[in-house]
Amino acid sequence: VAGTWAPSVARFGRRFVHAYAVPVRSRPQRRCISTSTSAFPLRGFVDRRRSPLICPRARGAIDPAFFTGVSGGRYLLWKREQKPGSPSRLFITRLSGDGQRVIGPPRLLLTTQDSWETPLIENPAMIRFRSTYYLFYSGGSYTDDSYATGYARCASATGPCRRGSDQPLLATGGRASGPGGAMPFVDHRGRLRLAYAAWD
């Protein structure tokens, strides 16, 4: 479908679940988060949902990212779109064991706050590293070099979260312009790393 955004894939039991933002028929136009499933990680995904997994009233939901808690609980991080007078916000929602249902209400993690984040924050991604939960996110405008990456430390997967600094962790410099869309992972030597996108 044209206009779909931000794919995220994770294994749930014997199947793989793909979460993504897709346009819905509404006025004003917005996107919501749906899922498709497959027995294989690289092919065969089909969306059989009758309604979106996450679709806040009057505004969109985009940028899904899966997270697995220490006890095996499954979660989905996502962004609620901004609108005039209401800033963008990052949430986390508990999922069922098959990744097809939400369990309980979403939990607010962060709201647009610091000057470098203007006009929005997005692309949430979480990791637990050495007993600390880290939430990484993008801020600014992805269309220019104001785009940057920030982070927060969280008391648990569902918050509360506090920013590590009022300045971005990664910003324009050297050959990387507008670094964003960061995804944390631990390498084979146990070091925390970030994969991210940037303009050259």
XYZ file of N, CA, C and O in Angstrom:
800
model
N 0.856 -1.187 0.000
C 0.000 0.000 0.000
C 0.890 1.233 0.000
O 1.819 1.344 0.795
N 0.625 2.180 -0.887
C 1.433 3.396 -0.954
C 1.315 4.178 0.346
O 0.254 4.259 0.955
N 2.427 4.766 0.762
C 2.394 5.611 1.955
C 2.581 4.885 3.262
O 2.427 5.489 4.318
N 2.887 3.588 3.230
C 3.149 2.890 4.489
C 4.546 3.253 4.981
O 5.457 3.495 4.199
N 4.706 3.290 6.307
C 5.944 3.764 6.921
C 6.441 2.810 7.995
O 5.685 2.034 8.559
N 7.731 2.945 8.283
C 8.362 2.475 9.521
C 8.109 1.005 9.862
O 7.489 0.690 10.868
N 8.608 0.055 9.071
C 8.406 -1.356 9.385
C 9.241 -1.817 10.573
O 10.366 -1.380 10.767
N 8.670 -2.705 11.365
C 9.381 -3.333 12.472
C 8.935 -4.790 12.533
O 7.734 -5.065 12.509
N 9.886 -5.717 12.594
C 9.569 -7.143 12.579
C 10.179 -7.818 13.798
O 11.321 -7.556 14.163
N 9.413 -8.717 14.430
C 9.909 -9.480 15.572
C 9.269 -10.857 15.569
O 8.175 -11.053 15.007
N 9.935 -11.805 16.200
C 9.404 -13.163 16.280
C 8.514 -13.304 17.508
O 8.885 -12.904 18.616
N 7.339 -13.885 17.287
C 6.401 -14.190 18.361
C 6.065 -15.676 18.253
O 5.282 -16.071 17.394
N 6.683 -16.499 19.087
C 6.468 -17.930 18.991
C 7.013 -18.464 17.674
O 8.176 -18.239 17.327
N 6.151 -19.146 16.903
C 6.576 -19.720 15.630
C 6.319 -18.796 14.444
O 6.583 -19.165 13.301
N 5.787 -17.617 14.712
C 5.470 -16.697 13.622
C 6.204 -15.372 13.791
O 6.656 -15.033 14.888
N 6.315 -14.640 12.692
C 6.921 -13.321 12.701
C 5.823 -12.279 12.520
O 4.920 -12.456 11.696
N 5.918 -11.226 13.309
C 4.928 -10.149 13.244
C 5.601 -8.889 12.719
O 6.688 -8.517 13.183
N 4.962 -8.270 11.775
C 5.445 -7.033 11.139
C 4.470 -5.917 11.494
O 3.282 -5.992 11.166
N 4.959 -4.906 12.212
C 4.148 -3.733 12.548
C 4.554 -2.584 11.642
O 5.743 -2.414 11.341
N 3.584 -1.803 11.209
C 3.881 -0.693 10.305
C 2.777 0.355 10.370
O 1.657 0.075 10.804
N 3.099 1.576 9.945
C 2.124 2.663 9.903
C 1.502 2.711 8.524
O 2.202 2.678 7.512
N 0.179 2.780 8.478
C -0.545 2.721 7.213
C -1.635 3.794 7.186
O -2.251 4.082 8.215
N -1.876 4.433 6.036
C -2.940 5.434 5.950
C -4.315 4.815 6.207
O -4.590 3.691 5.784
N -5.158 5.528 6.932
C -6.537 5.099 7.151
C -7.477 6.141 6.556
O -7.101 7.304 6.371
N -8.688 5.722 6.264
C -9.667 6.641 5.699
C -10.244 7.497 6.803
O -11.054 7.043 7.618
N -9.795 8.725 6.868
C -10.262 9.641 7.902
C -10.017 11.067 7.446
O -9.235 11.319 6.527
N -10.682 11.984 8.097
C -10.454 13.409 7.877
C -10.234 14.071 9.222
O -11.096 14.005 10.088
N -9.074 14.720 9.421
C -7.993 14.834 8.441
C -7.276 13.496 8.222
O -7.420 12.573 9.017
N -6.504 13.426 7.139
C -5.759 12.205 6.815
C -4.790 11.869 7.945
O -4.133 12.739 8.495
N -4.699 10.611 8.311
C -3.768 10.176 9.345
C -3.344 8.746 9.084
O -3.907 8.058 8.238
N -2.348 8.295 9.837
C -1.887 6.922 9.774
C -2.109 6.244 11.114
O -2.060 6.890 12.158
N -2.325 4.945 11.063
C -2.444 4.141 12.267
C -1.530 2.929 12.129
O -0.993 2.668 11.053
N -1.356 2.188 13.211
C -0.437 1.055 13.197
C -1.205 -0.241 13.033
O -2.148 -0.535 13.774
N -0.799 -1.030 12.038
C -1.396 -2.328 11.781
C -0.302 -3.391 11.836
O 0.875 -3.069 12.018
N -0.696 -4.646 11.689
C 0.279 -5.739 11.712
C -0.029 -6.749 10.612
O -1.173 -6.934 10.201
N 1.009 -7.402 10.136
C 0.878 -8.554 9.254
C 1.731 -9.665 9.840
O 2.621 -9.417 10.657
N 1.469 -10.899 9.454
C 2.197 -12.033 10.015
C 2.669 -12.976 8.917
O 2.116 -13.010 7.814
N 3.711 -13.741 9.254
C 4.241 -14.725 8.320
C 4.983 -15.805 9.102
O 5.450 -15.571 10.216
N 5.112 -16.970 8.495
C 5.918 -18.035 9.084
C 7.392 -17.844 8.781
O 8.237 -18.555 9.322
N 7.701 -16.859 7.926
C 9.081 -16.615 7.501
C 9.443 -15.144 7.721
O 8.610 -14.267 7.556
N 10.707 -14.846 8.064
C 11.088 -13.463 8.345
C 11.241 -12.586 7.116
O 11.186 -11.359 7.222
N 11.440 -13.175 5.934
C 11.753 -12.392 4.741
C 10.652 -12.376 3.689
O 10.800 -11.714 2.662
N 9.562 -13.086 3.931
C 8.526 -13.145 2.880
C 7.195 -13.613 3.461
O 7.125 -14.084 4.602
N 6.157 -13.446 2.640
C 4.861 -14.028 2.956
C 4.024 -13.307 3.985
O 3.060 -13.877 4.505
N 4.321 -12.041 4.300
C 3.540 -11.319 5.314
C 2.180 -10.913 4.762
O 2.081 -10.351 3.665
N 1.129 -11.194 5.523
C -0.239 -10.846 5.144
C -0.930 -10.169 6.322
O -0.861 -10.649 7.458
N -1.580 -9.044 6.046
C -2.343 -8.319 7.062
C -3.798 -8.781 6.987
O -4.498 -8.495 6.020
N -4.241 -9.478 8.016
C -5.616 -9.985 8.060
C -6.475 -9.236 9.073
O -7.581 -9.661 9.401
N -5.989 -8.122 9.556
C -6.724 -7.383 10.572
C -7.970 -6.720 9.979
O -7.966 -6.262 8.838
N -9.005 -6.604 10.803
C -10.203 -5.879 10.417
C -10.142 -4.425 10.867
O -10.904 -3.581 10.398
N -9.233 -4.144 11.792
C -9.036 -2.773 12.276
C -7.594 -2.633 12.734
O -6.923 -3.637 13.016
N -7.067 -1.393 12.816
C -5.671 -1.200 13.229
C -5.408 -1.700 14.643
O -6.316 -1.787 15.472
N -4.156 -2.016 14.918
C -3.756 -2.405 16.270
C -3.784 -1.200 17.194
O -4.270 -1.275 18.328
N -3.254 -0.067 16.711
C -3.225 1.175 17.491
C -3.670 2.322 16.598
O -3.091 2.529 15.526
N -4.688 3.052 17.046
C -5.238 4.124 16.220
C -5.915 5.160 17.115
O -7.137 5.135 17.313
N -5.140 6.097 17.705
C -5.736 7.102 18.592
C -6.759 7.967 17.851
O -6.620 8.238 16.664
N -7.749 8.400 18.551
C -8.761 9.262 17.951
C -8.173 10.623 17.592
O -7.391 11.187 18.332
N -8.563 11.104 16.445
C -8.266 12.471 15.993
C -6.801 12.728 15.652
O -6.442 13.847 15.339
N -5.939 11.712 15.741
C -4.550 11.909 15.327
C -3.908 10.566 15.016
O -4.442 9.522 15.368
N -2.766 10.608 14.360
C -2.160 9.381 13.905
C -1.226 8.725 14.901
O -0.813 9.311 15.898
N -0.882 7.463 14.598
C 0.119 6.703 15.340
C 1.095 6.135 14.315
O 0.683 5.501 13.345
N 2.391 6.381 14.515
C 3.404 5.927 13.570
C 4.626 5.391 14.322
O 4.664 5.379 15.544
N 5.622 4.960 13.576
C 6.938 4.568 14.084
C 6.901 3.453 15.131
O 7.466 3.575 16.220
N 6.284 2.310 14.824
C 6.269 1.209 15.791
C 7.645 0.551 15.922
O 8.401 0.467 14.961
N 7.951 0.089 17.131
C 9.190 -0.650 17.385
C 8.933 -1.646 18.510
O 8.430 -1.268 19.578
N 9.256 -2.914 18.291
C 9.026 -3.948 19.294
C 10.094 -3.907 20.387
O 11.237 -3.525 20.157
N 9.693 -4.353 21.587
C 10.627 -4.482 22.703
C 10.193 -5.672 23.547
O 8.996 -5.875 23.789
N 11.168 -6.444 24.014
C 10.905 -7.578 24.897
C 11.460 -7.289 26.282
O 12.647 -6.969 26.428
N 10.614 -7.393 27.311
C 11.024 -7.121 28.676
C 11.819 -8.260 29.283
O 11.937 -9.351 28.695
N 12.364 -8.021 30.468
C 13.205 -9.013 31.157
C 12.447 -10.307 31.411
O 12.984 -11.403 31.267
N 11.177 -10.207 31.787
C 10.378 -11.391 32.100
C 9.725 -11.998 30.867
O 8.927 -12.928 30.978
N 10.050 -11.475 29.689
C 9.485 -12.002 28.457
C 8.267 -11.275 27.947
O 7.724 -11.631 26.902
N 7.807 -10.258 28.674
C 6.671 -9.470 28.221
C 6.979 -8.759 26.914
O 8.103 -8.296 26.701
N 5.999 -8.679 26.023
C 6.187 -8.050 24.718
C 5.508 -6.685 24.697
O 4.394 -6.518 25.195
N 6.179 -5.737 24.056
C 5.706 -4.358 24.021
C 5.879 -3.775 22.623
O 6.678 -4.259 21.819
N 5.131 -2.700 22.373
C 5.307 -1.932 21.154
C 5.448 -0.460 21.512
O 4.580 0.115 22.185
N 6.579 0.132 21.114
C 6.762 1.575 21.251
C 6.191 2.245 20.010
O 6.227 1.686 18.918
N 5.669 3.463 20.158
C 5.100 4.167 19.021
C 4.968 5.655 19.332
O 5.108 6.085 20.481
N 4.748 6.414 18.278
C 4.599 7.862 18.410
C 3.172 8.277 18.106
O 2.580 7.826 17.124
N 2.602 9.152 18.959
C 1.325 9.784 18.645
C 1.619 11.109 17.975
O 2.359 11.932 18.504
N 1.032 11.306 16.799
C 1.307 12.487 15.994
C 0.906 13.783 16.694
O -0.076 13.833 17.440
N 1.684 14.824 16.405
C 1.404 16.147 16.929
C 0.328 16.826 16.087
O 0.067 16.446 14.955
N -0.293 17.832 16.671
C -1.202 18.713 15.945
C -1.116 20.074 16.619
O -0.545 20.191 17.721
N -1.620 21.146 16.001
C -1.501 22.480 16.600
C -1.980 22.505 18.051
O -3.087 22.067 18.356
N -1.096 22.961 18.931
C -1.441 23.057 20.345
C -1.240 21.782 21.135
O -1.449 21.761 22.343
N -0.826 20.709 20.469
C -0.605 19.441 21.159
C 0.645 18.782 20.599
O 0.674 18.391 19.435
N 1.716 18.665 21.398
C 2.995 18.157 20.887
C 2.989 16.656 20.627
O 2.099 15.926 21.076
N 3.997 16.182 19.907
C 4.159 14.747 19.682
C 4.526 14.067 20.994
O 5.185 14.656 21.863
N 4.118 12.803 21.117
C 4.373 12.043 22.336
C 4.782 10.618 21.990
O 4.308 10.057 21.002
N 5.636 10.042 22.828
C 6.094 8.670 22.653
C 5.448 7.792 23.715
O 5.464 8.122 24.900
N 4.887 6.652 23.266
C 4.187 5.735 24.156
C 4.765 4.328 24.045
O 5.466 3.994 23.086
N 4.424 3.502 25.033
C 4.692 2.067 24.964
C 3.417 1.342 25.363
O 2.705 1.772 26.275
N 3.114 0.262 24.652
C 1.895 -0.507 24.878
C 2.242 -1.977 25.043
O 3.023 -2.528 24.267
N 1.674 -2.619 26.057
C 1.882 -4.063 26.269
C 1.104 -4.833 25.208
O -0.030 -4.475 24.873
N 1.705 -5.906 24.701
C 1.077 -6.729 23.684
C 0.794 -8.138 24.198
O 1.445 -8.616 25.132
N -0.140 -8.791 23.547
C -0.412 -10.195 23.845
C 0.751 -11.053 23.344
O 1.620 -10.588 22.609
N 0.747 -12.314 23.723
C 1.845 -13.206 23.381
C 2.022 -13.435 21.895
O 3.116 -13.785 21.448
N 0.945 -13.223 21.109
C 1.062 -13.379 19.663
C 1.271 -12.053 18.945
O 1.359 -12.006 17.719
N 1.345 -10.952 19.706
C 1.590 -9.636 19.124
C 0.427 -9.035 18.382
O 0.580 -8.032 17.686
N -0.782 -9.594 18.557
C -1.933 -9.150 17.780
C -2.955 -8.343 18.569
O -3.911 -7.827 18.001
N -2.766 -8.228 19.879
C -3.706 -7.462 20.709
C -2.940 -6.601 21.699
O -1.848 -6.966 22.142
N -3.523 -5.457 22.058
C -2.951 -4.625 23.105
C -3.527 -5.069 24.443
O -4.668 -5.514 24.526
N -2.706 -4.961 25.485
C -3.125 -5.327 26.836
C -3.025 -4.089 27.707
O -1.929 -3.621 28.018
N -4.151 -3.547 28.076
C -4.171 -2.366 28.926
C -3.912 -1.089 28.150
O -3.644 -1.107 26.943
N -3.962 0.046 28.842
C -3.785 1.343 28.183
C -2.325 1.621 27.858
O -1.423 1.042 28.467
N -2.062 2.509 26.894
C -0.680 2.890 26.589
C -0.078 3.692 27.737
O -0.789 4.364 28.482
N 1.250 3.628 27.860
C 1.950 4.387 28.893
C 2.804 5.461 28.227
O 3.618 5.171 27.350
N 2.626 6.699 28.665
C 3.382 7.824 28.113
C 4.827 7.772 28.607
O 5.082 7.637 29.798
N 5.782 7.888 27.670
C 7.196 7.885 28.016
C 7.819 9.273 27.904
O 8.525 9.712 28.814
N 7.589 9.967 26.790
C 8.182 11.294 26.581
C 7.258 12.172 25.761
O 6.496 11.677 24.931
N 7.368 13.489 25.993
C 6.681 14.507 25.206
C 7.717 15.495 24.701
O 8.707 15.770 25.391
N 7.538 16.044 23.512
C 8.458 17.057 22.983
C 8.710 18.130 24.037
O 7.774 18.674 24.612
N 9.992 18.453 24.273
C 10.312 19.364 25.369
C 11.453 20.318 25.040
O 11.281 21.540 25.076
N 12.656 19.789 24.762
C 13.827 20.636 24.620
C 13.870 21.327 23.263
O 13.287 20.858 22.284
N 14.606 22.456 23.190
C 14.609 23.282 21.981
C 15.093 22.518 20.757
O 14.567 22.700 19.654
N 16.091 21.638 20.900
C 16.615 20.916 19.736
C 15.590 19.933 19.170
O 15.692 19.522 18.007
N 14.590 19.552 19.956
C 13.584 18.595 19.515
C 12.511 19.219 18.615
O 11.771 18.492 17.934
N 12.407 20.540 18.615
C 11.371 21.220 17.838
C 11.520 20.920 16.350
O 12.638 20.963 15.832
N 10.451 20.580 15.622
C 9.043 20.653 16.028
C 8.463 19.352 16.581
O 7.284 19.331 16.947
N 9.266 18.259 16.637
C 8.670 16.993 17.057
C 9.725 16.003 17.515
O 10.914 16.172 17.266
N 9.253 14.961 18.216
C 10.076 13.790 18.506
C 9.385 12.565 17.905
O 8.162 12.551 17.727
N 10.188 11.530 17.566
C 9.643 10.347 16.913
C 10.640 9.208 16.976
O 11.669 9.290 17.651
N 10.339 8.102 16.296
C 11.240 6.947 16.189
C 11.704 6.378 17.537
O 12.905 6.217 17.772
N 10.803 6.053 18.459
C 11.255 5.492 19.735
C 11.838 4.093 19.578
O 11.352 3.291 18.762
N 12.882 3.787 20.328
C 13.481 2.451 20.356
C 14.076 2.232 21.739
O 14.709 3.137 22.289
N 13.868 1.056 22.301
C 14.293 0.800 23.686
C 15.199 -0.418 23.769
O 15.082 -1.370 22.986
N 16.108 -0.385 24.750
C 16.953 -1.531 25.063
C 17.245 -1.518 26.557
O 17.301 -0.452 27.182
N 17.411 -2.710 27.146
C 17.868 -2.818 28.528
C 19.326 -3.236 28.488
O 19.670 -4.291 27.942
N 20.192 -2.409 29.064
C 21.628 -2.652 29.014
C 22.212 -2.420 30.401
O 22.075 -1.337 30.969
N 22.838 -3.449 30.951
C 23.433 -3.377 32.297
C 22.444 -2.831 33.315
O 22.721 -1.870 34.039
N 21.260 -3.448 33.341
C 20.198 -3.160 34.312
C 19.531 -1.794 34.140
O 18.754 -1.386 34.994
N 19.845 -1.082 33.067
C 19.230 0.221 32.814
C 18.445 0.184 31.509
O 18.909 -0.367 30.514
N 17.246 0.756 31.537
C 16.435 0.867 30.327
C 16.771 2.184 29.630
O 16.713 3.253 30.254
N 17.131 2.105 28.369
C 17.435 3.294 27.575
C 16.396 3.452 26.474
O 16.091 2.497 25.750
N 15.871 4.651 26.344
C 14.939 4.998 25.280
C 15.634 5.972 24.344
O 16.036 7.059 24.761
N 15.810 5.584 23.085
C 16.398 6.468 22.081
C 15.286 7.002 21.186
O 14.281 6.324 20.945
N 15.463 8.222 20.689
C 14.433 8.839 19.863
C 15.046 9.920 18.988
O 16.161 10.391 19.232
N 14.328 10.288 17.937
C 14.760 11.351 17.028
C 13.991 12.627 17.338
O 12.848 12.582 17.813
N 14.610 13.763 17.024
C 13.943 15.044 17.217
C 14.375 16.039 16.161
O 15.404 15.867 15.502
N 13.593 17.104 15.989
C 13.884 18.102 14.966
C 13.106 17.803 13.696
O 12.025 17.215 13.739
N 13.666 18.178 12.554
C 13.022 17.931 11.271
C 13.892 17.020 10.412
O 15.050 17.349 10.146
N 13.336 15.898 9.990
C 14.129 14.945 9.198
C 14.493 15.498 7.823
O 15.329 14.925 7.123
N 13.908 16.609 7.403
C 14.183 17.178 6.082
C 15.435 18.043 6.054
O 15.847 18.501 4.984
N 16.063 18.283 7.208
C 17.266 19.117 7.213
C 18.229 18.664 8.307
O 17.985 17.662 8.982
N 19.314 19.426 8.495
C 20.349 18.978 9.424
C 20.042 19.281 10.899
O 20.891 19.082 11.763
N 18.824 19.746 11.190
C 18.428 19.907 12.590
C 18.073 18.562 13.231
O 18.022 18.450 14.454
N 17.822 17.567 12.403
C 17.437 16.254 12.918
C 18.570 15.685 13.760
O 19.745 15.785 13.399
N 18.221 15.079 14.885
C 19.233 14.570 15.810
C 18.643 13.448 16.644
O 17.440 13.173 16.589
N 19.490 12.807 17.443
C 19.086 11.680 18.274
C 19.317 11.989 19.740
O 20.404 12.424 20.128
N 18.304 11.761 20.550
C 18.409 11.934 21.990
C 18.151 10.620 22.706
O 17.817 9.613 22.083
N 18.311 10.648 24.041
C 18.026 9.436 24.797
C 17.509 9.793 26.180
O 17.696 10.912 26.674
N 16.855 8.815 26.793
C 16.378 8.962 28.162
C 16.631 7.653 28.899
O 16.723 6.590 28.280
N 16.761 7.740 30.215
C 16.843 6.553 31.063
C 15.476 6.336 31.690
O 14.846 7.272 32.163
N 15.038 5.075 31.695
C 13.706 4.758 32.196
C 13.800 3.810 33.391
O 14.671 2.934 33.434
N 12.892 3.975 34.350
C 12.889 3.121 35.532
C 12.449 1.702 35.200
O 12.831 0.747 35.869
N 11.640 1.569 34.160
C 11.178 0.263 33.696
C 10.777 0.404 32.238
O 10.859 1.502 31.666
N 10.316 -0.668 31.630
C 9.901 -0.600 30.234
C 8.759 0.379 30.028
O 8.620 0.974 28.961
N 7.943 0.564 31.052
C 6.793 1.454 30.938
C 7.022 2.809 31.605
O 6.079 3.564 31.817
N 8.288 3.120 31.927
C 8.610 4.409 32.510
C 8.567 4.375 34.026
O 8.416 3.309 34.623
N 8.701 5.556 34.646
C 8.894 6.855 33.989
C 10.296 6.994 33.387
O 11.221 6.289 33.786
N 10.407 7.918 32.421
C 11.675 8.148 31.733
C 12.144 9.586 31.946
O 11.326 10.505 31.981
N 13.460 9.747 32.087
C 14.048 11.081 32.241
C 15.167 11.244 31.233
O 16.009 10.352 31.064
N 15.178 12.370 30.556
C 16.200 12.633 29.548
C 17.589 12.621 30.170
O 17.780 13.112 31.278
N 18.551 12.094 29.399
C 19.930 12.063 29.870
C 20.601 13.414 29.778
O 21.586 13.677 30.465
N 20.061 14.306 28.914
C 20.646 15.628 28.713
C 19.625 16.495 27.995
O 18.671 15.989 27.388
N 19.825 17.829 28.061
C 18.965 18.718 27.286
C 19.546 18.976 25.904
O 19.027 19.792 25.143
N 20.636 18.247 25.573
C 21.259 18.325 24.258
C 21.206 16.947 23.606
O 21.160 15.920 24.294
N 21.231 16.875 22.284
C 21.168 15.562 21.623
C 22.415 14.726 21.852
O 23.511 15.253 22.075
N 22.247 13.424 21.789
C 23.362 12.491 21.883
C 24.147 12.477 20.574
O 25.380 12.483 20.576
N 23.425 12.450 19.452
C 24.021 12.492 18.114
C 23.420 13.666 17.357
O 22.200 13.801 17.288
N 24.278 14.519 16.792
C 23.814 15.669 16.017
C 24.687 15.820 14.780
O 25.692 15.123 14.613
N 24.330 16.725 13.899
C 25.083 16.960 12.677
C 26.540 17.292 12.977
O 26.840 18.115 13.845
N 27.438 16.625 12.272
C 28.865 16.857 12.453
C 29.662 15.899 11.607
O 29.243 14.758 11.381
N 30.818 16.352 11.100
C 31.630 15.504 10.241
C 30.876 15.162 8.967
O 30.303 16.029 8.323
N 30.820 13.878 8.628
C 30.136 13.452 7.411
C 28.680 13.081 7.657
O 27.960 12.741 6.717
N 28.243 13.086 8.916
C 26.871 12.703 9.244
C 26.014 13.936 9.480
O 26.274 14.723 10.386
N 24.992 14.102 8.647
C 24.087 15.240 8.778
C 22.688 14.741 9.119
O 22.140 13.882 8.430
N 22.128 15.263 10.195
C 20.782 14.876 10.597
C 20.644 13.426 11.025
O 19.757 12.721 10.543
N 21.486 12.918 11.946
C 21.393 11.515 12.350
C 20.107 11.216 13.111
O 19.763 11.899 14.075
N 19.385 10.193 12.672
C 18.124 9.837 13.336
C 17.750 8.397 13.071
O 18.478 7.642 12.431
N 16.573 8.012 13.556
C 16.107 6.642 13.371
C 16.987 5.621 14.057
O 17.160 4.503 13.561
N 17.547 5.961 15.205
C 18.514 5.088 15.880
C 17.865 3.811 16.414
O 16.758 3.835 16.941
N 18.588 2.703 16.261
C 18.161 1.412 16.794
C 19.307 0.821 17.608
O 20.378 0.541 17.074
N 19.125 0.644 18.926
C 20.204 0.128 19.769
C 20.331 -1.391 19.675
O 19.359 -2.106 19.455
N 21.556 -1.875 19.842
C 21.800 -3.314 19.916
C 23.108 -3.545 20.653
O 23.930 -2.639 20.803
N 23.301 -4.764 21.126
C 24.535 -5.149 21.825
C 25.343 -6.036 20.885
O 24.829 -7.024 20.354
N 26.617 -5.681 20.679
C 27.438 -6.442 19.751
C 28.000 -7.714 20.400
O 27.735 -8.002 21.576
N 28.790 -8.487 19.653
C 29.284 -9.773 20.129
C 30.260 -9.649 21.292
O 30.546 -10.632 21.973
N 30.764 -8.425 21.523
C 31.654 -8.200 22.661
C 30.928 -7.582 23.857
O 31.550 -7.188 24.829
N 29.610 -7.493 23.760
C 28.825 -6.961 24.866
C 28.788 -5.454 24.941
O 28.445 -4.897 25.990
N 29.106 -4.766 23.843
C 29.110 -3.303 23.833
C 27.811 -2.773 23.245
O 27.298 -3.293 22.253
N 27.279 -1.733 23.850
C 26.061 -1.095 23.360
C 26.392 -0.241 22.144
O 27.311 0.576 22.176
N 25.640 -0.438 21.069
C 25.861 0.318 19.840
C 24.538 0.826 19.294
O 23.470 0.344 19.662
N 24.642 1.816 18.376
C 23.473 2.368 17.708
C 23.641 2.284 16.201
O 24.679 2.690 15.670
N 22.640 1.763 15.527
C 22.567 1.880 14.073
C 21.620 3.037 13.793
O 20.603 3.190 14.451
N 21.956 3.899 12.835
C 21.102 5.051 12.569
C 21.284 5.499 11.124
O 22.208 5.083 10.421
N 20.397 6.354 10.679
C 20.448 6.909 9.332
C 20.914 8.364 9.401
O 20.671 9.054 10.388
N 21.592 8.834 8.341
C 22.020 10.228 8.283
C 22.268 10.614 6.833
O 22.515 9.749 5.989
N 22.183 11.897 6.549
C 22.565 12.412 5.238
C 24.079 12.501 5.184
O 24.727 12.774 6.188
N 24.661 12.278 4.006
C 26.104 12.450 3.819
C 26.359 13.906 3.447
O 25.993 14.318 2.341
